[in-house]
CSV table of C-alpha atoms in Angstrom, one decimal:
chain,number,residue,atom,x,y,z
A,83,UNK,CA,-35.7,-111.3,-51.9
A,84,UNK,CA,-36.5,-108.4,-54.3
A,85,UNK,CA,-34.5,-105.2,-54.7
A,86,UNK,CA,-36.1,-101.9,-55.5
A,87,UNK,CA,-34.2,-98.7,-56.3
A,88,UNK,CA,-35.9,-95.4,-56.1
A,89,UNK,CA,-34.4,-92.6,-58.3
A,90,UNK,CA,-35.9,-89.2,-58.1
A,91,UNK,CA,-35.7,-87.1,-61.3
A,92,UNK,CA,-32.9,-84.6,-61.4
A,93,UNK,CA,-33.3,-80.8,-60.9
A,94,UNK,CA,-35.8,-79.3,-63.3
A,95,UNK,CA,-36.0,-75.9,-64.9
A,96,UNK,CA,-38.7,-73.4,-63.6
A,97,UNK,CA,-37.8,-70.6,-66.0
A,98,UNK,CA,-40.6,-71.0,-68.6
A,99,UNK,CA,-43.9,-70.3,-66.8
A,100,UNK,CA,-45.8,-71.3,-69.9
A,101,UNK,CA,-44.8,-75.0,-69.6
A,102,UNK,CA,-47.1,-77.4,-67.9
A,103,UNK,CA,-45.4,-79.1,-64.9
A,104,UNK,CA,-45.3,-82.4,-66.8
A,105,UNK,CA,-43.3,-80.7,-69.6
A,106,UNK,CA,-40.6,-79.0,-67.5
A,107,UNK,CA,-37.1,-80.1,-68.7
A,108,UNK,CA,-33.9,-80.4,-66.6
A,109,UNK,CA,-31.8,-77.3,-65.8
A,110,UNK,CA,-28.0,-77.4,-66.2
A,111,UNK,CA,-27.5,-78.6,-62.6
A,112,UNK,CA,-30.0,-81.3,-63.2
A,113,UNK,CA,-28.3,-82.4,-66.4
A,114,UNK,CA,-25.0,-82.6,-64.5
A,115,UNK,CA,-26.6,-84.5,-61.6
A,116,UNK,CA,-28.4,-87.0,-63.8
A,117,UNK,CA,-25.2,-88.0,-65.6
A,118,UNK,CA,-23.3,-88.2,-62.3
A,119,UNK,CA,-25.9,-90.4,-60.8
A,120,UNK,CA,-26.0,-92.6,-63.9
A,121,UNK,CA,-22.4,-93.4,-63.3
A,122,UNK,CA,-23.0,-94.1,-59.7
A,123,UNK,CA,-25.9,-96.4,-60.4
A,124,UNK,CA,-23.7,-98.3,-62.9
A,125,UNK,CA,-20.9,-98.5,-60.4
A,126,UNK,CA,-23.2,-99.7,-57.6
A,127,UNK,CA,-22.9,-103.0,-59.5
A,128,UNK,CA,-26.5,-104.3,-59.4
A,129,UNK,CA,-28.0,-106.0,-62.5
A,130,UNK,CA,-31.2,-103.9,-62.8
A,131,UNK,CA,-33.5,-105.8,-65.0
A,132,UNK,CA,-36.1,-103.1,-65.6
A,133,UNK,CA,-36.8,-99.4,-65.1
A,134,UNK,CA,-40.4,-98.3,-64.5
A,135,UNK,CA,-40.8,-94.5,-64.9
A,136,UNK,CA,-43.0,-91.5,-65.1
A,137,UNK,CA,-43.1,-90.2,-68.7
A,138,UNK,CA,-42.7,-86.6,-67.5
A,139,UNK,CA,-40.0,-84.7,-69.5
A,140,UNK,CA,-37.7,-84.2,-66.5
A,141,UNK,CA,-37.8,-88.0,-65.8
A,142,UNK,CA,-37.2,-89.0,-69.4
A,143,UNK,CA,-34.2,-86.6,-69.5
A,144,UNK,CA,-32.9,-88.0,-66.2
A,145,UNK,CA,-33.0,-91.5,-67.6
A,146,UNK,CA,-31.5,-90.5,-71.0
A,147,UNK,CA,-28.5,-88.6,-69.4
A,148,UNK,CA,-27.9,-91.2,-66.7
A,149,UNK,CA,-28.0,-94.1,-69.2
A,150,UNK,CA,-25.8,-92.2,-71.6
A,151,UNK,CA,-23.2,-91.6,-68.9
A,152,UNK,CA,-23.4,-95.2,-67.7
A,153,UNK,CA,-23.3,-96.7,-71.2
A,154,UNK,CA,-26.3,-99.0,-70.5
A,155,UNK,CA,-30.1,-98.8,-70.2
A,156,UNK,CA,-32.2,-101.6,-68.8
A,157,UNK,CA,-35.6,-101.9,-70.6
A,158,UNK,CA,-37.9,-99.0,-69.6
A,159,UNK,CA,-41.6,-99.2,-69.0
A,160,UNK,CA,-43.2,-95.8,-69.1
A,161,UNK,CA,-46.3,-95.5,-66.8
A,162,UNK,CA,-48.2,-92.2,-66.4
A,163,UNK,CA,-49.5,-93.4,-63.0
A,164,UNK,CA,-46.1,-92.7,-61.5
A,165,UNK,CA,-46.4,-89.0,-62.4
A,166,UNK,CA,-47.1,-87.3,-59.0
A,167,UNK,CA,-48.3,-90.6,-57.6
A,168,UNK,CA,-48.9,-91.3,-53.9
A,169,UNK,CA,-47.1,-94.1,-52.1
A,170,UNK,CA,-50.2,-96.5,-52.3
A,171,UNK,CA,-50.4,-96.0,-56.1
A,172,UNK,CA,-46.7,-96.7,-56.4
A,173,UNK,CA,-47.0,-99.8,-54.3
A,174,UNK,CA,-49.9,-101.0,-56.4
A,175,UNK,CA,-47.9,-100.5,-59.5
A,176,UNK,CA,-45.0,-102.6,-58.0
A,177,UNK,CA,-47.5,-105.4,-57.1
A,178,UNK,CA,-48.3,-105.6,-60.8
A,179,UNK,CA,-44.7,-106.4,-61.8
A,180,UNK,CA,-43.9,-109.9,-63.1
A,181,UNK,CA,-41.7,-112.2,-61.1
A,182,UNK,CA,-38.9,-112.4,-63.7
A,183,UNK,CA,-37.4,-109.1,-62.5
A,184,UNK,CA,-35.7,-109.4,-59.1
A,185,UNK,CA,-34.2,-105.8,-59.3
A,186,UNK,CA,-36.2,-102.8,-60.5
A,187,UNK,CA,-35.5,-99.1,-60.6
A,188,UNK,CA,-38.5,-96.8,-60.2
A,189,UNK,CA,-37.9,-93.3,-61.5
A,190,UNK,CA,-40.3,-90.6,-60.5
A,191,UNK,CA,-41.3,-87.7,-58.2
A,192,UNK,CA,-41.6,-86.6,-54.7
A,193,UNK,CA,-43.4,-86.7,-52.4
A,194,UNK,CA,-44.5,-90.2,-53.6
A,195,UNK,CA,-41.0,-91.8,-53.7
A,196,UNK,CA,-40.1,-90.4,-50.3
A,197,UNK,CA,-43.4,-91.6,-48.9
A,198,UNK,CA,-42.9,-95.0,-50.4
A,199,UNK,CA,-39.6,-95.3,-48.5
A,200,UNK,CA,-41.4,-94.3,-45.3
A,201,UNK,CA,-44.1,-96.9,-45.9
A,202,UNK,CA,-41.7,-99.8,-46.8
A,203,UNK,CA,-39.0,-99.2,-44.3
A,204,UNK,CA,-40.1,-99.5,-40.6
A,205,UNK,CA,-39.5,-96.5,-38.4
A,206,UNK,CA,-37.9,-98.6,-35.7
A,207,UNK,CA,-34.8,-96.5,-35.0
A,208,UNK,CA,-32.6,-99.1,-36.8
A,209,UNK,CA,-32.1,-97.2,-40.1
A,210,UNK,CA,-29.9,-94.2,-40.1
A,211,UNK,CA,-30.4,-93.9,-43.9
A,212,UNK,CA,-34.2,-93.6,-43.3
A,213,UNK,CA,-33.5,-90.8,-40.9
A,214,UNK,CA,-31.5,-89.1,-43.7
A,215,UNK,CA,-34.5,-89.5,-46.1
A,216,UNK,CA,-36.7,-87.9,-43.4
A,217,UNK,CA,-34.4,-84.9,-43.6
A,218,UNK,CA,-34.6,-84.7,-47.4
A,219,UNK,CA,-34.8,-86.9,-50.5
A,220,UNK,CA,-33.5,-84.3,-52.9
A,221,UNK,CA,-33.6,-84.3,-56.7
A,222,UNK,CA,-31.5,-87.1,-58.3
A,223,UNK,CA,-31.3,-89.0,-55.0
A,224,UNK,CA,-30.9,-92.8,-55.4
A,225,UNK,CA,-32.1,-95.2,-52.7
A,226,UNK,CA,-31.8,-99.0,-52.7
A,227,UNK,CA,-34.2,-101.2,-50.7
A,228,UNK,CA,-34.0,-104.9,-50.0
A,229,UNK,CA,-37.6,-106.3,-49.8
A,230,UNK,CA,-38.2,-109.4,-47.7
A,231,UNK,CA,-40.6,-110.8,-50.3
A,232,UNK,CA,-40.4,-113.5,-53.0
A,233,UNK,CA,-43.0,-112.0,-55.3
A,234,UNK,CA,-43.8,-108.3,-56.1
A,235,UNK,CA,-47.4,-109.0,-55.3
A,236,UNK,CA,-46.4,-109.4,-51.7
A,237,UNK,CA,-45.0,-105.9,-51.3
A,238,UNK,CA,-46.5,-104.2,-48.2
A,239,UNK,CA,-45.8,-101.7,-45.5
A,240,UNK,CA,-42.7,-102.5,-43.4
A,241,UNK,CA,-41.2,-105.2,-45.7
A,242,UNK,CA,-38.0,-103.4,-46.6
A,243,UNK,CA,-34.6,-102.4,-45.4
A,244,UNK,CA,-33.0,-99.2,-46.8
A,245,UNK,CA,-29.5,-100.4,-47.7
A,246,UNK,CA,-28.1,-97.5,-49.8
A,247,UNK,CA,-28.7,-93.8,-50.3
A,248,UNK,CA,-26.7,-91.5,-52.6
A,249,UNK,CA,-27.3,-87.9,-53.5
A,250,UNK,CA,-25.5,-85.8,-56.1
A,251,UNK,CA,-24.0,-83.7,-53.3
A,252,UNK,CA,-22.4,-86.8,-51.9
A,253,UNK,CA,-20.5,-87.3,-55.1
A,254,UNK,CA,-19.8,-83.6,-56.0
A,255,UNK,CA,-20.0,-80.9,-53.3
A,256,UNK,CA,-20.8,-78.3,-55.9
A,257,UNK,CA,-24.3,-80.0,-56.2
A,258,UNK,CA,-24.8,-79.6,-52.4
A,259,UNK,CA,-27.5,-78.1,-50.3
A,260,UNK,CA,-26.4,-74.5,-50.7
A,261,UNK,CA,-27.6,-74.8,-54.3
A,262,UNK,CA,-30.7,-76.9,-53.5
A,263,UNK,CA,-34.0,-75.0,-53.7
């Protein structure tokens, strides 16, 4: 079995219209959410061997702040293909991972991460967490999937169970939906 965590970047700043989308930093709420989720990821207790991540500024800041709060950073592989990628692209990138890592965190963007959950986790009515993701996979959300595979090259539609979902608002009500855009 392999484990895959999907961590959406924290809330980004839209105030500077001159910035390319790729270069948008986190806003203050995003900075708070990234640190809070970093602590949660640490406390989840999994030995994550690797992070694969989009190099977009909001993702790099999410990882930096989360890792700083957690006091630990697994090795990070930056891959531009994750930036605004579709689910099939993300799945192909996962198939390329070597077998030495049993637990990987992918940090990136929607709608790709959300669509990846929908592709990997069957819509069979047995996953209340999947139903929550259908409602919304907000910024800084963290989902853990258990994949019924022995090798990353075997990843395919329907091979996973969604076993954990945490959003910043679940840890701090001030980061809740009334503040979500």
